[in-house]
Amino acid sequence: MEINSPKTLIVVAHPHIADSTTQQFLQAAVHQTSAIWHHIDGLNSLDVQQERQLLAAADRIIFQFPLYWYAAPASLKKWQEQVLSTNFIQQQLAHKQLGLVVTTGLPQKAFQTGGSASFTLDQLLAPFYAFGQQAQMQCLPKFAIYQFSYLTERQQQQLFMDYQRYLTQPSPDNLLNRSNWYLNYLQQHPQLPQQALLIDYLTQQILALDNLQTTWNLIKEAEDDRLDI
Amino acid sequence: MTSKPNWWQQLCNEQRTQATSYEEQAFWQGLSTLFDQQIQRQKQLQGQIDGQLWDHQSW
């Protein structure tokens, strides 16, 4: 089955991207997808019209950056101030999706209530959510990467796929959409071993889950009807 | 006591170690996780359904 993958633009802000293992890892993952990697620190000059055209052509816009002193790098703020305007965002960005990919050297627990950062990551990212609201965009849950270099090999491999899904899987990120994304991946890669067997198994699993969910929904409906009597 | 791995767990583990590219290794890891999540959800839904059908209060 073909899924309707969004056209994704990743606006990457990082002043020393060549030295960042995390960003190199993420860029390698992007190469396998149709998403556009747009590193704004690497631009020789800022062509506002060109930037706006890139934004207008995308269905899903992702701001990707490391957290520097609890905020995005200054280059992203400067880019926003030069490229965005109220008219532009309200006319060209409405109903698109906004995603955030944020990397940090702090552990996840630092951003919990009572943690060393004193604020949650969502609180620190509030200006982006405010922008998304003003532009009438659908704000996706953030994709946070905590202490990338401490991840095990398996965790990094999982991250590789989860990041690809964040870029190209239709939202919301539920089990059905995840399953269909992997089904689509299998169909696009016929060279994978046991591809036909896995497609068959995955299709059956999706159907089985759908049947169970339908049964559960019917039971709940019947119970609700019984309570109304 | 550990349970015997399913055929798909064995397949994903084998393919992950034999894969020649990083992307392929990552794919097998991701697929294995997805299958785990599907099984968990099936058990959860089946448990909910069984619990509802065998609710002692309705007898």
CSV table of N, CA, C and O in Angstrom, one decimal, chain A residues 25 32 153-158 160-161 164 175 178-179 181-182 185-186 189 191-194 197-198 201-202 204-206 208-209 211-213 215-216 219-220 223 226, chain B residues 6-8 11-13 15-17 22-35 37-43 45-53 55 58:
chain,number,residue,atom,x,y,z
A,25,PHE,N,24.8,12.0,11.7
A,25,PHE,CA,24.0,10.8,11.7
A,25,PHE,C,22.6,11.0,11.2
A,25,PHE,O,22.1,10.3,10.3
A,32,GLN,N,18.2,8.8,2.8
A,32,GLN,CA,17.4,7.7,2.4
A,32,GLN,C,15.9,8.0,2.2
A,32,GLN,O,15.1,7.2,1.9
A,153,GLU,N,24.2,0.9,20.4
A,153,GLU,CA,24.1,0.7,19.0
A,153,GLU,C,22.7,0.5,18.6
A,153,GLU,O,22.2,1.0,17.6
A,154,ARG,N,22.0,-0.4,19.4
A,154,ARG,CA,20.6,-0.7,19.0
A,154,ARG,C,19.7,0.5,19.2
A,154,ARG,O,18.8,0.8,18.4
A,155,GLN,N,20.0,1.3,20.2
A,155,GLN,CA,19.2,2.6,20.4
A,155,GLN,C,19.4,3.5,19.2
A,155,GLN,O,18.5,4.2,18.8
A,156,GLN,N,20.7,3.6,18.7
A,156,GLN,CA,20.9,4.5,17.6
A,156,GLN,C,20.3,4.0,16.4
A,156,GLN,O,19.7,4.8,15.6
A,157,GLN,N,20.3,2.7,16.2
A,157,GLN,CA,19.6,2.1,15.0
A,157,GLN,C,18.1,2.4,15.1
A,157,GLN,O,17.4,2.7,14.1
A,158,GLN,N,17.5,2.2,16.3
A,158,GLN,CA,16.1,2.5,16.4
A,158,GLN,C,15.8,4.0,16.1
A,158,GLN,O,14.8,4.4,15.5
A,160,PHE,N,17.5,5.9,14.2
A,160,PHE,CA,17.6,6.1,12.7
A,160,PHE,C,16.2,6.0,12.1
A,160,PHE,O,15.8,6.8,11.3
A,161,MET,N,15.5,4.9,12.4
A,161,MET,CA,14.2,4.6,11.8
A,161,MET,C,13.2,5.6,12.4
A,161,MET,O,12.3,6.0,11.6
A,164,GLN,N,13.5,8.8,10.6
A,164,GLN,CA,12.9,8.7,9.2
A,164,GLN,C,11.4,8.8,9.3
A,164,GLN,O,10.8,9.4,8.4
A,175,LEU,N,0.0,3.3,16.2
A,175,LEU,CA,0.5,2.0,15.8
A,175,LEU,C,0.1,1.6,14.3
A,175,LEU,O,0.9,1.0,13.6
A,178,ARG,N,2.3,3.6,12.0
A,178,ARG,CA,3.7,3.1,12.1
A,178,ARG,C,3.7,1.8,11.3
A,178,ARG,O,4.7,1.6,10.5
A,179,SER,N,2.7,0.9,11.4
A,179,SER,CA,2.7,-0.3,10.7
A,179,SER,C,2.6,-0.1,9.2
A,179,SER,O,3.4,-0.8,8.5
A,181,TRP,N,3.7,2.4,7.6
A,181,TRP,CA,4.9,3.0,7.2
A,181,TRP,C,6.0,1.9,6.9
A,181,TRP,O,6.6,1.9,5.9
A,182,TYR,N,6.0,1.0,7.8
A,182,TYR,CA,7.0,-0.2,7.6
A,182,TYR,C,6.5,-1.0,6.5
A,182,TYR,O,7.3,-1.6,5.7
A,185,TYR,N,7.6,0.7,3.5
A,185,TYR,CA,9.1,0.5,3.4
A,185,TYR,C,9.5,-0.8,2.7
A,185,TYR,O,10.3,-0.9,1.8
A,186,LEU,N,8.8,-1.9,3.2
A,186,LEU,CA,9.1,-3.2,2.7
A,186,LEU,C,8.8,-3.3,1.2
A,186,LEU,O,9.5,-3.8,0.4
A,189,HIS,N,11.4,-1.8,-1.0
A,189,HIS,CA,12.7,-2.4,-0.9
A,189,HIS,C,12.6,-3.9,-1.2
A,189,HIS,O,12.7,-4.7,-0.3
A,191,GLN,N,14.5,-5.9,-2.4
A,191,GLN,CA,15.8,-6.6,-2.3
A,191,GLN,C,15.9,-7.2,-0.8
A,191,GLN,O,16.8,-8.0,-0.6
A,192,LEU,N,15.1,-6.8,0.1
A,192,LEU,CA,15.2,-7.2,1.5
A,192,LEU,C,14.8,-8.7,1.6
A,192,LEU,O,13.9,-9.2,0.9
A,193,PRO,N,15.6,-9.5,2.4
A,193,PRO,CA,15.3,-10.9,2.5
A,193,PRO,C,13.9,-11.2,3.0
A,193,PRO,O,13.5,-10.4,3.9
A,194,GLN,N,13.3,-12.2,2.5
A,194,GLN,CA,12.0,-12.6,3.0
A,194,GLN,C,10.9,-11.4,2.9
A,194,GLN,O,10.0,-11.3,3.7
A,197,LEU,N,7.2,-12.6,2.6
A,197,LEU,CA,6.7,-13.2,3.8
A,197,LEU,C,6.4,-12.2,4.8
A,197,LEU,O,5.4,-12.2,5.5
A,198,LEU,N,7.3,-11.2,4.9
A,198,LEU,CA,7.1,-10.1,5.9
A,198,LEU,C,6.0,-9.2,5.6
A,198,LEU,O,5.2,-8.8,6.5
A,201,TYR,N,2.9,-11.2,6.6
A,201,TYR,CA,2.8,-11.2,8.0
A,201,TYR,C,2.3,-9.9,8.6
A,201,TYR,O,1.4,-9.8,9.4
A,202,LEU,N,3.0,-8.8,8.1
A,202,LEU,CA,2.6,-7.4,8.6
A,202,LEU,C,1.2,-7.1,8.2
A,202,LEU,O,0.5,-6.5,9.0
A,204,GLN,N,-1.2,-9.1,7.8
A,204,GLN,CA,-2.1,-9.9,8.7
A,204,GLN,C,-2.2,-9.3,10.1
A,204,GLN,O,-3.3,-9.2,10.7
A,205,GLN,N,-1.1,-8.8,10.6
A,205,GLN,CA,-1.0,-8.2,11.9
A,205,GLN,C,-1.9,-7.0,11.9
A,205,GLN,O,-2.6,-6.7,12.9
A,206,ILE,N,-1.8,-6.2,10.9
A,206,ILE,CA,-2.6,-4.9,10.8
A,206,ILE,C,-4.1,-5.3,10.8
A,206,ILE,O,-4.9,-4.7,11.5
A,208,ALA,N,-5.5,-8.0,12.0
A,208,ALA,CA,-5.8,-8.6,13.3
A,208,ALA,C,-6.1,-7.5,14.3
A,208,ALA,O,-7.0,-7.6,15.1
A,209,LEU,N,-5.2,-6.5,14.3
A,209,LEU,CA,-5.3,-5.4,15.2
A,209,LEU,C,-6.6,-4.6,15.0
A,209,LEU,O,-7.3,-4.2,15.9
A,211,ASN,N,-9.3,-5.8,13.6
A,211,ASN,CA,-10.5,-6.6,14.0
A,211,ASN,C,-10.6,-6.5,15.5
A,211,ASN,O,-11.8,-6.3,16.0
A,212,LEU,N,-9.5,-6.6,16.3
A,212,LEU,CA,-9.6,-6.5,17.7
A,212,LEU,C,-10.1,-5.1,18.2
A,212,LEU,O,-11.0,-5.0,19.1
A,213,GLN,N,-9.6,-4.1,17.5
A,213,GLN,CA,-10.0,-2.8,17.9
A,213,GLN,C,-11.5,-2.5,17.6
A,213,GLN,O,-12.3,-2.0,18.4
A,215,THR,N,-13.8,-4.9,17.5
A,215,THR,CA,-14.6,-5.7,18.5
A,215,THR,C,-14.7,-4.9,19.8
A,215,THR,O,-15.8,-4.8,20.4
A,216,TRP,N,-13.6,-4.3,20.2
A,216,TRP,CA,-13.6,-3.6,21.5
A,216,TRP,C,-14.5,-2.4,21.4
A,216,TRP,O,-15.2,-2.1,22.3
A,219,ILE,N,-18.0,-3.5,21.7
A,219,ILE,CA,-18.4,-3.8,23.1
A,219,ILE,C,-18.6,-2.6,23.9
A,219,ILE,O,-19.6,-2.5,24.7
A,220,LYS,N,-17.8,-1.6,23.7
A,220,LYS,CA,-17.9,-0.3,24.5
A,220,LYS,C,-19.2,0.4,24.1
A,220,LYS,O,-19.9,1.0,24.9
A,223,GLU,N,-22.0,-1.3,25.7
A,223,GLU,CA,-22.1,-1.0,27.2
A,223,GLU,C,-22.6,0.4,27.4
A,223,GLU,O,-23.4,0.7,28.3
A,226,ARG,N,-26.2,0.3,27.0
A,226,ARG,CA,-26.9,-0.3,28.2
A,226,ARG,C,-27.0,0.7,29.3
A,226,ARG,O,-28.0,0.8,30.0
B,6,ASN,N,10.0,-15.7,18.9
B,6,ASN,CA,9.1,-16.0,17.7
B,6,ASN,C,10.0,-16.1,16.4
B,6,ASN,O,11.2,-15.6,16.4
B,7,TRP,N,9.4,-16.6,15.4
B,7,TRP,CA,10.2,-16.7,14.1
B,7,TRP,C,10.6,-15.4,13.6
B,7,TRP,O,11.7,-15.2,13.1
B,8,TRP,N,9.7,-14.3,13.8
B,8,TRP,CA,10.1,-13.0,13.3
B,8,TRP,C,11.2,-12.4,14.1
B,8,TRP,O,12.0,-11.6,13.6
B,11,LEU,N,14.3,-14.0,12.8
B,11,LEU,CA,14.6,-13.4,11.5
B,11,LEU,C,15.2,-12.1,11.6
B,11,LEU,O,16.2,-11.8,11.0
B,12,CYS,N,14.6,-11.2,12.4
B,12,CYS,CA,15.1,-9.8,12.5
B,12,CYS,C,16.5,-9.8,13.1
B,12,CYS,O,17.3,-9.0,12.7
B,13,ASN,N,16.7,-10.6,14.2
B,13,ASN,CA,18.0,-10.6,14.8
B,13,ASN,C,19.1,-11.1,13.8
B,13,ASN,O,20.2,-10.5,13.7
B,15,GLN,N,19.0,-11.1,10.5
B,15,GLN,CA,19.2,-10.2,9.4
B,15,GLN,C,19.9,-8.9,9.9
B,15,GLN,O,20.7,-8.4,9.1
B,16,ARG,N,19.6,-8.5,11.1
B,16,ARG,CA,20.3,-7.4,11.6
B,16,ARG,C,21.8,-7.6,11.7
B,16,ARG,O,22.6,-6.7,11.4
B,17,THR,N,22.2,-8.8,12.1
B,17,THR,CA,23.7,-9.0,12.3
B,17,THR,C,24.3,-9.3,10.9
B,17,THR,O,25.5,-9.1,10.8
B,22,TYR,N,24.3,0.1,7.1
B,22,TYR,CA,23.7,0.6,8.4
B,22,TYR,C,22.2,0.7,8.3
B,22,TYR,O,21.5,0.4,9.3
B,23,GLU,N,21.7,1.2,7.2
B,23,GLU,CA,20.3,1.5,7.1
B,23,GLU,C,19.5,0.1,7.2
B,23,GLU,O,18.5,0.1,7.8
B,24,GLU,N,20.1,-0.9,6.6
B,24,GLU,CA,19.4,-2.2,6.7
B,24,GLU,C,19.4,-2.7,8.1
B,24,GLU,O,18.5,-3.2,8.6
B,25,GLN,N,20.6,-2.5,8.8
B,25,GLN,CA,20.6,-2.9,10.2
B,25,GLN,C,19.5,-2.2,11.0
B,25,GLN,O,18.8,-2.8,11.8
B,26,ALA,N,19.4,-0.9,10.8
B,26,ALA,CA,18.5,-0.1,11.5
B,26,ALA,C,17.0,-0.5,11.2
B,26,ALA,O,16.2,-0.6,12.1
B,27,PHE,N,16.8,-0.9,9.9
B,27,PHE,CA,15.5,-1.3,9.5
B,27,PHE,C,15.1,-2.6,10.3
B,27,PHE,O,14.0,-2.6,10.8
B,28,TRP,N,16.0,-3.6,10.4
B,28,TRP,CA,15.6,-4.8,11.1
B,28,TRP,C,15.4,-4.5,12.6
B,28,TRP,O,14.5,-5.1,13.2
B,29,GLN,N,16.1,-3.6,13.2
B,29,GLN,CA,15.9,-3.2,14.5
B,29,GLN,C,14.5,-2.6,14.7
B,29,GLN,O,13.7,-2.9,15.6
B,30,GLY,N,14.2,-1.6,13.8
B,30,GLY,CA,12.9,-1.0,13.8
B,30,GLY,C,11.7,-1.9,13.6
B,30,GLY,O,10.7,-1.8,14.3
B,31,LEU,N,11.9,-2.8,12.7
B,31,LEU,CA,10.8,-3.8,12.4
B,31,LEU,C,10.6,-4.7,13.6
B,31,LEU,O,9.4,-5.0,14.0
B,32,SER,N,11.7,-5.1,14.2
B,32,SER,CA,11.5,-6.0,15.4
B,32,SER,C,10.8,-5.3,16.5
B,32,SER,O,9.9,-5.8,17.2
B,33,THR,N,11.1,-4.0,16.7
B,33,THR,CA,10.4,-3.2,17.7
B,33,THR,C,8.9,-3.1,17.4
B,33,THR,O,8.0,-3.2,18.2
B,34,LEU,N,8.6,-2.8,16.1
B,34,LEU,CA,7.2,-2.7,15.7
B,34,LEU,C,6.4,-4.0,15.9
B,34,LEU,O,5.3,-4.0,16.5
B,35,PHE,N,7.0,-5.1,15.6
B,35,PHE,CA,6.3,-6.4,15.9
B,35,PHE,C,6.1,-6.6,17.4
B,35,PHE,O,5.0,-7.1,17.8
B,37,GLN,N,5.6,-4.2,19.5
B,37,GLN,CA,4.5,-3.3,19.9
B,37,GLN,C,3.2,-3.9,19.4
B,37,GLN,O,2.1,-3.7,20.1
B,38,GLN,N,3.1,-4.5,18.2
B,38,GLN,CA,1.9,-5.1,17.8
B,38,GLN,C,1.4,-6.2,18.7
B,38,GLN,O,0.2,-6.3,19.0
B,39,ILE,N,2.3,-7.1,19.1
B,39,ILE,CA,2.0,-8.2,19.9
B,39,ILE,C,1.4,-7.6,21.3
B,39,ILE,O,0.4,-8.1,21.8
B,40,GLN,N,2.1,-6.6,21.8
B,40,GLN,CA,1.7,-6.0,23.1
B,40,GLN,C,0.3,-5.5,23.0
B,40,GLN,O,-0.5,-5.7,23.8
B,41,ARG,N,0.0,-4.8,21.9
B,41,ARG,CA,-1.3,-4.2,21.7
B,41,ARG,C,-2.4,-5.3,21.5
B,41,ARG,O,-3.5,-5.1,22.0
B,42,GLN,N,-2.0,-6.3,20.8
B,42,GLN,CA,-3.0,-7.4,20.6
B,42,GLN,C,-3.3,-8.0,22.0
B,42,GLN,O,-4.5,-8.3,22.3
B,43,LYS,N,-2.3,-8.2,22.8
B,43,LYS,CA,-2.5,-8.8,24.1
B,43,LYS,C,-3.4,-7.9,25.0
B,43,LYS,O,-4.3,-8.3,25.7
B,45,LEU,N,-5.5,-5.5,23.9
B,45,LEU,CA,-6.9,-5.5,23.4
B,45,LEU,C,-7.6,-6.8,23.8
B,45,LEU,O,-8.8,-6.8,24.2
B,46,GLN,N,-7.0,-7.9,23.6
B,46,GLN,CA,-7.6,-9.2,23.9
B,46,GLN,C,-8.0,-9.3,25.4
B,46,GLN,O,-9.0,-9.7,25.7
B,47,GLY,N,-7.0,-8.8,26.2
B,47,GLY,CA,-7.3,-8.8,27.6
B,47,GLY,C,-8.5,-7.9,28.0
B,47,GLY,O,-9.3,-8.3,28.8
B,48,GLN,N,-8.5,-6.8,27.3
B,48,GLN,CA,-9.7,-5.8,27.6
B,48,GLN,C,-11.0,-6.5,27.2
B,48,GLN,O,-12.0,-6.4,27.9
B,49,ILE,N,-11.0,-7.1,26.0
B,49,ILE,CA,-12.2,-7.8,25.5
B,49,ILE,C,-12.6,-8.9,26.5
B,49,ILE,O,-13.7,-9.1,26.9
B,50,ASP,N,-11.6,-9.8,26.8
B,50,ASP,CA,-11.9,-10.9,27.7
B,50,ASP,C,-12.4,-10.4,29.1
B,50,ASP,O,-13.3,-10.9,29.6
B,51,GLY,N,-11.8,-9.3,29.6
B,51,GLY,CA,-12.2,-8.8,30.8
B,51,GLY,C,-13.7,-8.3,30.8
B,51,GLY,O,-14.4,-8.4,31.7
B,52,GLN,N,-14.0,-7.7,29.7
B,52,GLN,CA,-15.3,-7.1,29.5
B,52,GLN,C,-16.4,-8.2,29.4
B,52,GLN,O,-17.5,-8.2,29.9
B,53,LEU,N,-16.0,-9.3,28.6
B,53,LEU,CA,-17.0,-10.3,28.4
B,53,LEU,C,-17.2,-11.2,29.6
B,53,LEU,O,-18.3,-11.7,29.8
B,55,ASP,N,-16.9,-10.2,32.8
B,55,ASP,CA,-17.1,-9.3,33.9
B,55,ASP,C,-18.1,-10.0,34.9
B,55,ASP,O,-19.2,-10.2,34.6
B,58,SER,N,-21.6,-8.8,35.7
B,58,SER,CA,-22.8,-8.9,34.7
B,58,SER,C,-23.4,-10.2,34.8
B,58,SER,O,-24.3,-10.5,34.1
